[in-house]
mmCIF file of C-alpha atoms in Angstrom:
data_model
loop_
_atom_site.group_PDB
_atom_site.id
_atom_site.type_symbol
_atom_site.label_atom_id
_atom_site.label_comp_id
_atom_site.label_asym_id
_atom_site.label_seq_id
_atom_site.Cartn_x
_atom_site.Cartn_y
_atom_site.Cartn_z
ATOM 1 C CA MET A 116 81.921 99.210 125.738
ATOM 2 C CA ARG A 117 82.560 95.633 124.625
ATOM 3 C CA CYS A 118 83.627 93.148 127.293
ATOM 4 C CA GLU A 119 84.735 89.582 126.667
ATOM 5 C CA TYR A 120 84.001 88.660 130.286
ATOM 6 C CA PHE A 121 80.386 89.733 129.876
ATOM 7 C CA ASP A 122 79.981 88.236 126.413
ATOM 8 C CA ASP A 123 81.061 84.754 127.484
ATOM 9 C CA GLY A 124 79.149 84.855 130.782
ATOM 10 C CA ARG A 125 82.104 84.923 133.156
ATOM 11 C CA CYS A 126 80.980 88.218 134.753
ATOM 12 C CA ARG A 127 77.624 89.970 134.670
ATOM 13 C CA SER A 128 78.341 92.731 137.202
ATOM 14 C CA CYS A 129 77.689 95.380 134.533
ATOM 15 C CA THR A 130 74.008 94.516 134.275
ATOM 16 C CA PHE A 131 73.131 97.030 131.560
ATOM 17 C CA LEU A 132 76.280 96.731 129.478
ATOM 18 C CA ARG A 133 74.358 95.933 126.302
ATOM 19 C CA THR A 134 72.181 99.032 126.687
ATOM 20 C CA PRO A 135 73.691 102.062 124.895
ATOM 21 C CA TYR A 136 75.100 104.442 127.476
ATOM 22 C CA PRO A 137 72.936 107.474 126.536
ATOM 23 C CA GLU A 138 69.882 105.266 127.046
ATOM 24 C CA GLN A 139 71.205 104.091 130.429
ATOM 25 C CA LEU A 140 71.627 107.689 131.565
ATOM 26 C CA ALA A 141 68.198 108.762 130.320
ATOM 27 C CA THR A 142 66.595 105.834 132.160
ATOM 28 C CA LYS A 143 68.300 106.807 135.409
ATOM 29 C CA VAL A 144 67.240 110.429 135.089
ATOM 30 C CA ARG A 145 63.638 109.443 134.424
ATOM 31 C CA ALA A 146 63.587 107.024 137.381
ATOM 32 C CA ARG A 147 65.014 109.602 139.788
ATOM 33 C CA ARG A 148 62.565 112.307 138.711
ATOM 34 C CA GLU A 149 59.644 109.907 139.129
ATOM 35 C CA LEU A 150 60.810 108.872 142.612
ATOM 36 C CA LEU A 151 61.800 112.295 143.967
ATOM 37 C CA THR A 152 58.401 113.923 143.543
ATOM 38 C CA SER A 153 59.182 116.759 145.972
ATOM 39 C CA VAL A 154 61.826 118.134 143.595
ATOM 40 C CA PRO A 155 60.183 120.579 141.137
ATOM 41 C CA ALA A 156 60.735 119.745 137.483
ATOM 42 C CA GLY A 157 62.477 123.071 136.935
ATOM 43 C CA ALA A 158 64.974 122.406 139.740
ATOM 44 C CA TRP A 159 66.681 119.530 137.911
ATOM 45 C CA LEU A 160 70.010 120.410 136.301
ATOM 46 C CA GLU A 161 71.477 118.481 133.398
ATOM 47 C CA PRO A 162 72.870 115.105 134.548
ATOM 48 C CA VAL A 163 76.623 114.604 134.739
ATOM 49 C CA ALA A 164 77.624 111.670 132.551
ATOM 50 C CA SER A 165 80.609 109.412 133.136
ATOM 51 C CA ALA A 166 83.064 107.811 130.780
ATOM 52 C CA ASP A 167 81.686 104.353 130.055
ATOM 53 C CA GLU A 168 84.994 102.552 130.681
ATOM 54 C CA GLY A 169 88.207 103.104 132.608
ATOM 55 C CA PHE A 170 86.373 105.117 135.263
ATOM 56 C CA ARG A 171 86.802 103.033 138.434
ATOM 57 C CA ASN A 172 89.667 104.228 140.628
ATOM 58 C CA LYS A 173 89.626 101.156 142.852
ATOM 59 C CA ALA A 174 89.909 97.453 142.016
ATOM 60 C CA LYS A 175 88.543 95.093 144.655
ATOM 61 C CA MET A 176 89.961 91.763 143.528
ATOM 62 C CA VAL A 177 89.080 88.481 145.216
ATOM 63 C CA VAL A 178 92.112 86.190 145.249
ATOM 64 C CA ALA A 179 91.366 82.539 144.485
ATOM 65 C CA GLY A 180 92.916 79.712 142.487
ATOM 66 C CA ARG A 181 95.874 77.825 143.896
ATOM 67 C CA THR A 182 99.374 78.525 145.141
ATOM 68 C CA GLY A 183 101.520 79.513 142.174
ATOM 69 C CA ALA A 184 98.482 80.162 139.952
ATOM 70 C CA PRO A 185 96.213 82.757 141.556
ATOM 71 C CA THR A 186 93.142 84.345 140.025
ATOM 72 C CA LEU A 187 92.275 87.993 140.654
ATOM 73 C CA GLY A 188 88.634 88.922 140.164
ATOM 74 C CA ILE A 189 85.409 87.462 141.506
ATOM 75 C CA LEU A 190 84.041 84.095 142.613
ATOM 76 C CA ASP A 191 81.585 82.011 140.630
ATOM 77 C CA PRO A 192 78.479 80.507 142.344
ATOM 78 C CA ALA A 193 80.525 77.495 143.439
ATOM 79 C CA GLY A 194 83.209 79.670 145.037
ATOM 80 C CA ALA A 195 85.843 79.178 142.336
ATOM 81 C CA GLY A 196 87.897 82.108 141.115
ATOM 82 C CA VAL A 197 87.088 83.997 137.918
ATOM 83 C CA ASP A 198 90.079 86.000 136.727
ATOM 84 C CA LEU A 199 89.203 89.556 135.643
ATOM 85 C CA ARG A 200 92.602 91.214 135.353
ATOM 86 C CA GLY A 201 91.637 92.786 132.042
ATOM 87 C CA CYS A 202 88.365 94.345 133.261
ATOM 88 C CA HIS A 203 87.609 97.418 131.134
ATOM 89 C CA LEU A 204 86.210 99.397 134.069
ATOM 90 C CA TYR A 205 89.721 100.092 135.383
ATOM 91 C CA PRO A 206 92.149 102.702 133.994
ATOM 92 C CA PRO A 207 95.548 101.627 132.615
ATOM 93 C CA PRO A 208 97.571 102.095 135.844
ATOM 94 C CA ILE A 209 95.397 99.435 137.520
ATOM 95 C CA THR A 210 95.129 97.000 134.596
ATOM 96 C CA GLU A 211 98.885 97.225 134.072
ATOM 97 C CA ALA A 212 99.547 96.538 137.765
ATOM 98 C CA LEU A 213 97.271 93.508 138.189
ATOM 99 C CA PRO A 214 99.409 91.020 136.179
ATOM 100 C CA VAL A 215 102.497 92.242 138.043
ATOM 101 C CA VAL A 216 100.917 91.656 141.450
ATOM 102 C CA ALA A 217 99.590 88.249 140.306
ATOM 103 C CA ASP A 218 103.141 87.255 139.365
ATOM 104 C CA MET A 219 104.367 88.477 142.758
ATOM 105 C CA ILE A 220 101.693 86.414 144.548
ATOM 106 C CA ALA A 221 102.740 83.312 142.614
ATOM 107 C CA ARG A 222 106.465 83.928 143.083
ATOM 108 C CA ALA A 223 106.072 84.523 146.826
ATOM 109 C CA GLY A 224 104.033 81.358 147.262
ATOM 110 C CA LEU A 225 101.120 83.191 148.867
ATOM 111 C CA VAL A 226 98.205 80.829 149.450
ATOM 112 C CA PRO A 227 94.876 82.059 148.065
ATOM 113 C CA TYR A 228 91.975 81.818 150.478
ATOM 114 C CA ASP A 229 89.550 79.035 149.599
ATOM 115 C CA VAL A 230 86.103 80.353 150.551
ATOM 116 C CA PRO A 231 84.206 77.009 150.352
ATOM 117 C CA GLY A 232 86.962 75.213 152.251
ATOM 118 C CA ARG A 233 87.632 78.068 154.701
ATOM 119 C CA ARG A 234 91.388 77.651 154.365
ATOM 120 C CA GLY A 235 94.257 79.631 152.917
ATOM 121 C CA GLU A 236 95.611 83.099 153.628
ATOM 122 C CA LEU A 237 95.333 85.772 150.901
ATOM 123 C CA LYS A 238 91.712 86.929 150.565
ATOM 124 C CA HIS A 239 91.784 90.141 148.512
ATOM 125 C CA VAL A 240 94.044 92.577 146.731
ATOM 126 C CA LEU A 241 92.714 96.145 146.751
ATOM 127 C CA VAL A 242 94.312 98.617 144.346
ATOM 128 C CA THR A 243 93.506 102.342 144.226
ATOM 129 C CA VAL A 244 94.825 104.813 141.653
ATOM 130 C CA SER A 245 95.202 108.563 142.188
ATOM 131 C CA PRO A 246 94.589 111.210 139.498
ATOM 132 C CA ALA A 247 98.381 111.429 139.165
ATOM 133 C CA GLY A 248 98.608 107.693 138.411
ATOM 134 C CA GLU A 249 100.109 106.637 141.754
ATOM 135 C CA LEU A 250 98.884 103.397 143.297
ATOM 136 C CA MET A 251 97.949 102.168 146.758
ATOM 137 C CA MET A 252 97.949 98.366 147.080
ATOM 138 C CA ARG A 253 96.527 96.456 150.032
ATOM 139 C CA PHE A 254 96.894 92.711 150.656
ATOM 140 C CA VAL A 255 94.062 91.346 152.815
ATOM 141 C CA LEU A 256 95.289 88.301 154.755
ATOM 142 C CA ARG A 257 93.565 85.940 157.160
ATOM 143 C CA SER A 258 96.538 86.071 159.556
ATOM 144 C CA ARG A 259 100.136 87.259 159.869
ATOM 145 C CA ASP A 260 101.386 83.856 158.710
ATOM 146 C CA GLN A 261 102.509 85.039 155.267
ATOM 147 C CA LEU A 262 103.298 88.646 156.116
ATOM 148 C CA GLY A 263 107.029 87.849 155.985
ATOM 149 C CA ARG A 264 106.731 86.591 152.417
ATOM 150 C CA ILE A 265 105.138 89.850 151.314
ATOM 151 C CA ARG A 266 107.875 91.843 153.049
ATOM 152 C CA ARG A 267 110.593 89.800 151.295
ATOM 153 C CA HIS A 268 109.078 90.280 147.851
ATOM 154 C CA LEU A 269 108.116 93.925 148.346
ATOM 155 C CA PRO A 270 111.380 95.452 146.998
ATOM 156 C CA ARG A 271 110.927 93.751 143.623
ATOM 157 C CA LEU A 272 107.241 94.692 143.501
ATOM 158 C CA LEU A 273 108.155 98.335 144.093
ATOM 159 C CA SER A 274 110.836 98.087 141.402
ATOM 160 C CA ASP A 275 108.429 96.514 138.910
ATOM 161 C CA LEU A 276 105.765 99.147 139.661
ATOM 162 C CA PRO A 277 107.536 102.528 140.043
ATOM 163 C CA ASN A 278 104.161 104.260 140.545
ATOM 164 C CA LEU A 279 103.335 102.076 143.567
ATOM 165 C CA ALA A 280 103.359 104.575 146.452
ATOM 166 C CA VAL A 281 101.640 102.822 149.358
ATOM 167 C CA VAL A 282 101.582 99.108 150.252
ATOM 168 C CA THR A 283 99.838 97.659 153.275
ATOM 169 C CA VAL A 284 98.643 94.381 154.720
ATOM 170 C CA ASN A 285 95.169 94.259 156.215
ATOM 171 C CA LEU A 286 94.158 91.447 158.552
ATOM 172 C CA LEU A 287 90.703 89.870 158.277
ATOM 173 C CA PRO A 288 90.749 86.735 160.480
ATOM 174 C CA ALA A 289 87.028 85.917 160.371
ATOM 175 C CA HIS A 290 85.273 83.996 157.602
ATOM 176 C CA VAL A 291 82.891 86.830 156.708
ATOM 177 C CA ALA A 292 81.720 88.583 153.547
ATOM 178 C CA LEU A 293 83.823 91.703 154.143
ATOM 179 C CA LEU A 294 86.613 93.286 152.131
ATOM 180 C CA GLU A 295 88.854 94.230 155.048
ATOM 181 C CA GLY A 296 89.448 93.924 158.764
ATOM 182 C CA GLU A 297 90.306 96.337 161.544
ATOM 183 C CA GLU A 298 94.120 96.006 161.589
ATOM 184 C CA GLU A 299 96.302 97.638 158.929
ATOM 185 C CA ILE A 300 100.065 97.166 158.671
ATOM 186 C CA VAL A 301 101.839 99.763 156.513
ATOM 187 C CA LEU A 302 104.872 98.378 154.660
ATOM 188 C CA THR A 303 106.058 101.518 152.858
ATOM 189 C CA GLU A 304 107.356 104.874 154.017
ATOM 190 C CA ARG A 305 104.213 106.582 152.750
ATOM 191 C CA SER A 306 100.952 105.664 154.431
ATOM 192 C CA ALA A 307 98.375 107.683 152.455
ATOM 193 C CA LEU A 308 97.674 108.299 148.784
ATOM 194 C CA PRO A 309 97.507 111.963 147.696
ATOM 195 C CA MET A 310 94.413 112.660 145.588
ATOM 196 C CA ARG A 311 94.702 115.971 143.730
ATOM 197 C CA LEU A 312 91.305 116.685 142.220
ATOM 198 C CA SER A 313 90.582 119.240 139.504
ATOM 199 C CA LEU A 314 87.734 121.631 140.330
ATOM 200 C CA PRO A 315 86.667 124.616 138.220
ATOM 201 C CA GLY A 316 88.139 127.095 140.711
ATOM 202 C CA GLY A 317 91.407 125.260 141.312
ATOM 203 C CA PRO A 318 92.812 122.003 142.672
ATOM 204 C CA LEU A 319 91.455 120.239 145.742
ATOM 205 C CA ASP A 320 94.081 118.162 147.543
ATOM 206 C CA LEU A 321 92.854 115.182 149.569
ATOM 207 C CA GLU A 322 94.717 112.474 151.492
ATOM 208 C CA LEU A 323 93.437 108.885 151.239
ATOM 209 C CA PRO A 324 94.567 106.553 154.060
ATOM 210 C CA PRO A 325 94.104 102.807 153.461
ATOM 211 C CA ARG A 326 90.981 102.289 155.592
ATOM 212 C CA SER A 327 88.945 105.232 154.373
ATOM 213 C CA PHE A 328 86.197 105.827 151.829
ATOM 214 C CA PHE A 329 86.545 107.741 148.596
ATOM 215 C CA GLN A 330 84.111 107.908 145.695
ATOM 216 C CA THR A 331 84.729 105.150 143.136
ATOM 217 C CA ASN A 332 84.683 107.429 140.096
ATOM 218 C CA THR A 333 87.248 110.245 140.389
ATOM 219 C CA ALA A 334 85.876 112.374 137.544
ATOM 220 C CA ILE A 335 82.362 112.239 139.013
ATOM 221 C CA ALA A 336 83.722 113.026 142.496
ATOM 222 C CA GLU A 337 85.358 116.133 141.024
ATOM 223 C CA ALA A 338 82.041 117.154 139.473
ATOM 224 C CA MET A 339 80.197 116.633 142.766
ATOM 225 C CA TYR A 340 82.691 118.637 144.832
ATOM 226 C CA GLY A 341 82.674 121.329 142.165
ATOM 227 C CA GLN A 342 78.886 121.513 142.325
ATOM 228 C CA ALA A 343 78.986 121.762 146.120
ATOM 229 C CA ALA A 344 81.521 124.603 145.887
ATOM 230 C CA ALA A 345 79.366 126.407 143.315
ATOM 231 C CA TRP A 346 76.220 126.159 145.416
ATOM 232 C CA ALA A 347 78.129 127.249 148.533
ATOM 233 C CA ALA A 348 79.544 130.239 146.643
ATOM 234 C CA GLU A 349 76.012 131.351 145.753
ATOM 235 C CA ILE A 350 74.677 130.791 149.283
ATOM 236 C CA GLY A 351 77.628 132.462 151.012
ATOM 237 C CA PRO A 352 77.489 130.531 154.321
ATOM 238 C CA GLY A 353 79.468 131.772 157.283
ATOM 239 C CA THR A 354 79.326 128.374 158.996
ATOM 240 C CA ALA A 355 78.825 124.837 157.714
ATOM 241 C CA TRP A 356 78.686 121.222 158.908
ATOM 242 C CA ASP A 357 79.757 118.251 156.800
ATOM 243 C CA LEU A 358 78.224 115.125 158.334
ATOM 244 C CA TYR A 359 79.609 111.751 157.148
ATOM 245 C CA CYS A 360 82.529 113.760 155.791
ATOM 246 C CA GLY A 361 84.853 110.854 154.875
ATOM 247 C CA VAL A 362 88.280 112.232 153.930
ATOM 248 C CA GLY A 363 86.805 115.737 153.824
ATOM 249 C CA GLY A 364 85.994 116.302 150.152
ATOM 250 C CA PHE A 365 82.808 118.321 150.616
ATOM 251 C CA ALA A 366 84.079 120.114 153.726
ATOM 252 C CA LEU A 367 87.290 121.251 152.049
ATOM 253 C CA ALA A 368 85.528 122.228 148.819
ATOM 254 C CA VAL A 369 83.131 124.418 150.814
ATOM 255 C CA ALA A 370 85.920 125.830 152.999
ATOM 256 C CA LYS A 371 87.847 126.987 149.943
ATOM 257 C CA VAL A 372 84.919 129.064 148.684
ATOM 258 C CA GLY A 373 86.035 132.674 148.686
ATOM 259 C CA THR A 374 89.718 131.733 148.469
ATOM 260 C CA GLY A 375 89.802 130.854 144.778
ATOM 261 C CA ALA A 376 88.674 127.209 144.729
ATOM 262 C CA GLY A 377 85.007 127.124 144.003
ATOM 263 C CA GLU A 378 85.017 130.514 142.289
ATOM 264 C CA GLY A 379 84.265 130.134 138.635
ATOM 265 C CA ALA A 380 82.350 126.896 139.188
ATOM 266 C CA THR A 381 79.096 126.634 137.319
ATOM 267 C CA ALA A 382 75.974 125.660 139.242
ATOM 268 C CA ASP A 383 73.636 126.009 136.241
ATOM 269 C CA ALA A 384 70.990 127.463 138.559
ATOM 270 C CA THR A 385 70.784 130.461 140.871
ATOM 271 C CA VAL A 386 69.967 129.356 144.389
ATOM 272 C CA GLY A 387 70.593 132.522 146.349
ATOM 273 C CA ALA A 388 72.099 135.936 146.342
ATOM 274 C CA GLY A 389 74.842 135.413 148.921
ATOM 275 C CA ALA A 390 78.335 136.591 148.103
ATOM 276 C CA ALA A 391 81.140 134.037 148.277
ATOM 277 C CA ARG A 392 83.013 134.111 151.558
ATOM 278 C CA SER A 393 85.207 131.658 153.412
ATOM 279 C CA PRO A 394 83.053 129.751 155.902
ATOM 280 C CA ARG A 395 84.101 127.921 159.012
ATOM 281 C CA VAL A 396 83.378 124.221 158.594
ATOM 282 C CA VAL A 397 83.078 121.263 160.969
ATOM 283 C CA GLY A 398 83.393 117.768 159.477
ATOM 284 C CA ILE A 399 82.215 114.658 161.341
ATOM 285 C CA GLU A 400 83.172 111.095 160.357
ATOM 286 C CA SER A 401 83.072 107.775 162.229
ATOM 287 C CA SER A 402 86.365 106.503 160.733
ATOM 288 C CA PRO A 403 89.442 107.730 162.647
ATOM 289 C CA ASP A 404 91.637 106.950 159.630
ATOM 290 C CA ALA A 405 89.489 109.101 157.349
ATOM 291 C CA VAL A 406 89.543 111.937 159.885
ATOM 292 C CA ALA A 407 93.339 111.757 160.011
ATOM 293 C CA GLY A 408 93.412 112.039 156.222
ATOM 294 C CA ALA A 409 91.002 114.971 156.267
ATOM 295 C CA ARG A 410 93.093 116.842 158.830
ATOM 296 C CA ALA A 411 96.253 116.253 156.797
ATOM 297 C CA ALA A 412 94.500 117.546 153.675
ATOM 298 C CA ALA A 413 93.270 120.651 155.502
ATOM 299 C CA ALA A 414 96.807 121.442 156.640
ATOM 300 C CA ARG A 415 98.194 120.780 153.182
ATOM 301 C CA GLY A 416 95.526 122.977 151.609
ATOM 302 C CA GLY A 417 96.081 125.884 153.979
ATOM 303 C CA VAL A 418 92.573 125.844 155.477
ATOM 304 C CA ALA A 419 93.262 124.142 158.819
ATOM 305 C CA ASP A 420 92.372 127.371 160.587
ATOM 306 C CA ARG A 421 88.845 127.256 159.143
ATOM 307 C CA VAL A 422 88.053 123.518 159.115
ATOM 308 C CA THR A 423 87.744 121.245 162.141
ATOM 309 C CA PHE A 424 87.412 117.479 161.720
ATOM 310 C CA ALA A 425 86.259 115.176 164.494
ATOM 311 C CA ASP A 426 85.766 111.438 164.857
ATOM 312 C CA GLY A 427 82.215 110.540 165.853
ATOM 313 C CA ASP A 428 78.741 109.385 164.944
ATOM 314 C CA ALA A 429 77.000 112.010 162.802
ATOM 315 C CA THR A 430 73.609 111.659 164.472
ATOM 316 C CA ALA A 431 74.972 111.680 168.018
ATOM 317 C CA TRP A 432 77.209 114.667 167.279
ATOM 318 C CA ALA A 433 74.430 116.705 165.662
ATOM 319 C CA LEU A 434 71.996 115.937 168.492
ATOM 320 C CA ALA A 435 74.570 116.900 171.118
ATOM 321 C CA SER A 436 75.852 120.025 169.362
ATOM 322 C CA SER A 437 75.221 123.232 171.276
ATOM 323 C CA SER A 438 76.880 125.514 168.724
ATOM 324 C CA GLY A 439 73.598 126.601 167.162
ATOM 325 C CA ALA A 440 72.418 126.136 163.614
ATOM 326 C CA PRO A 441 74.999 126.498 160.826
ATOM 327 C CA ASP A 442 74.124 128.309 157.623
ATOM 328 C CA LEU A 443 74.733 125.151 155.572
ATOM 329 C CA VAL A 444 74.678 121.438 156.419
ATOM 330 C CA VAL A 445 76.150 118.892 154.004
ATOM 331 C CA VAL A 446 75.071 115.269 154.491
ATOM 332 C CA ASN A 447 76.469 112.348 152.510
ATOM 333 C CA PRO A 448 75.115 109.295 154.362
ATOM 334 C CA PRO A 449 75.508 105.607 153.501
ATOM 335 C CA ARG A 450 72.777 103.810 151.557
ATOM 336 C CA ARG A 451 70.538 103.569 154.617
ATOM 337 C CA GLY A 452 70.160 107.364 154.561
ATOM 338 C CA LEU A 453 69.658 109.595 157.573
ATOM 339 C CA SER A 454 68.334 108.342 160.869
ATOM 340 C CA GLU A 455 64.910 109.645 161.827
ATOM 341 C CA GLU A 456 66.566 111.541 164.685
ATOM 342 C CA LEU A 457 69.077 113.292 162.417
ATOM 343 C CA ALA A 458 66.421 114.239 159.863
ATOM 344 C CA GLY A 459 64.371 115.675 162.717
ATOM 345 C CA ARG A 460 67.383 117.571 164.017
ATOM 346 C CA LEU A 461 67.987 119.144 160.617
ATOM 347 C CA GLU A 462 64.290 119.947 160.191
ATOM 348 C CA GLY A 463 64.192 121.821 163.491
ATOM 349 C CA SER A 464 67.726 123.218 163.422
ATOM 350 C CA GLY A 465 67.075 126.505 161.689
ATOM 351 C CA ALA A 466 69.871 125.816 159.185
ATOM 352 C CA GLY A 467 69.203 127.886 156.086
ATOM 353 C CA HIS A 468 70.362 125.277 153.583
ATOM 354 C CA VAL A 469 71.028 121.537 153.479
ATOM 355 C CA LEU A 470 73.010 119.891 150.700
ATOM 356 C CA TYR A 471 72.080 116.201 150.577
ATOM 357 C CA SER A 472 74.279 113.863 148.521
ATOM 358 C CA SER A 473 72.743 110.408 148.197
ATOM 359 C CA CYS A 474 73.715 107.052 146.703
ATOM 360 C CA ASN A 475 70.200 105.674 147.339
ATOM 361 C CA ALA A 476 67.324 107.692 145.913
ATOM 362 C CA THR A 477 64.748 105.626 147.843
ATOM 363 C CA THR A 478 66.092 106.662 151.250
ATOM 364 C CA LEU A 479 66.677 110.169 149.898
ATOM 365 C CA ALA A 480 62.967 110.466 149.020
ATOM 366 C CA ARG A 481 62.037 109.254 152.509
ATOM 367 C CA ASP A 482 64.370 111.734 154.189
ATOM 368 C CA LEU A 483 63.154 114.676 152.123
ATOM 369 C CA GLY A 484 59.660 113.841 153.365
ATOM 370 C CA ARG A 485 60.927 114.041 156.939
ATOM 371 C CA MET A 486 62.176 117.627 156.418
ATOM 372 C CA PRO A 487 59.146 119.543 155.063
ATOM 373 C CA SER A 488 60.532 122.933 156.104
ATOM 374 C CA LEU A 489 63.469 122.434 153.708
ATOM 375 C CA ALA A 490 62.353 122.737 150.089
ATOM 376 C CA PRO A 491 64.398 121.377 147.147
ATOM 377 C CA VAL A 492 65.613 124.240 144.967
ATOM 378 C CA ALA A 493 68.183 122.413 142.827
ATOM 379 C CA ALA A 494 69.003 118.781 142.074
ATOM 380 C CA ARG A 495 71.441 116.914 139.855
ATOM 381 C CA LEU A 496 72.188 113.291 138.984
ATOM 382 C CA PHE A 497 75.833 112.226 138.816
ATOM 383 C CA ASP A 498 76.371 108.900 137.076
ATOM 384 C CA MET A 499 78.929 107.357 139.404
ATOM 385 C CA PHE A 500 78.316 103.765 138.250
ATOM 386 C CA PRO A 501 77.666 103.305 134.500
ATOM 387 C CA HIS A 502 76.192 99.950 133.361
ATOM 388 C CA THR A 503 74.375 99.519 136.689
ATOM 389 C CA ALA A 504 71.197 100.896 138.248
ATOM 390 C CA HIS A 505 73.216 102.925 140.784
ATOM 391 C CA ASP A 506 74.010 106.639 140.746
ATOM 392 C CA GLU A 507 74.460 109.655 143.006
ATOM 393 C CA VAL A 508 71.933 112.464 143.380
ATOM 394 C CA MET A 509 72.682 115.812 144.998
ATOM 395 C CA VAL A 510 69.800 117.985 146.185
ATOM 396 C CA LEU A 511 70.090 121.511 147.556
ATOM 397 C CA LEU A 512 67.386 122.333 150.118
ATOM 398 C CA GLU A 513 66.415 125.816 151.271
ATOM 399 C CA ARG A 514 64.425 126.635 154.391
ATOM 400 C CA VAL A 515 60.974 128.033 153.673
#
């Protein structure tokens, strides 16, 4: 991928852009195998590569510049705006929308937030695209002061962008290095973005509310959920937990095993002799908005009778659970990994299998060491973030 922003030094976020992509992927695979020494060499499946451009489903644009002439992109070391509307990491629905929203910001007279001066109103514009090409757009403001201007200019924005399905305003009053605040104001009739994913055994329908997490790379997310469904089909769990479940991707993929979705998926390795059946799944997530989206997706997908989602801390819930050990536990923690208490709970739980999805191989290696009774039997790297040192690794553990 060639990038004019990288070539002229305006943006260096894609650290390894000048390294050929096959070499990037090979380097990641080698690094993960060297770090995760408890995973046998024969347990590693072929890595899942990404497209090297147009793969990011979410644009997190810092708004800077001046009233009438905003920039959408990043800040330079001095805090000035660097416009990146043409960034090649985004697919066409996003790159086509960014100039339109910049024109709307200028026309409405919205005041970009000046980070060094700590003044202004509009901090970020966050744009997410669904597999169907629909958009969710969120304006992050310091206060309600310019909310009325956005409301007045919303009809034209919706007319100019017919694929714009959800528009919100998020309030972030504090001068902090965060993307969003706690309060969300929905300005459209629809309040969540449908995400229909393609898995080998059939579609997986998710609902993405504004303040909820979804994997940045949709194609890689599909591959990860497909792998989880394939492993679950081979294990044949009757019960499962999905801790840190987000909007329910893993939980719903596992719940659909035995109903069509998940059947036909290819795991590339035999991990057990269990026959596919439809398990009962509990998903735990600390974000109430994400839980609401997961519940809506379960109802929409016809599995609400088999999947229960609850709002709570994963560690506290697992420690307090009196329901006995499930057959399968899925964990997809943040970069800090599992707490020592949760790793200990899983180690002593009696659960037959644990599927660990990690965005930080260093904490993954630490956590695998904390669960010696659970042996890695399959592992796979998913290249979620080309041109960077980051990736996702999924490891299937089996009790020995």
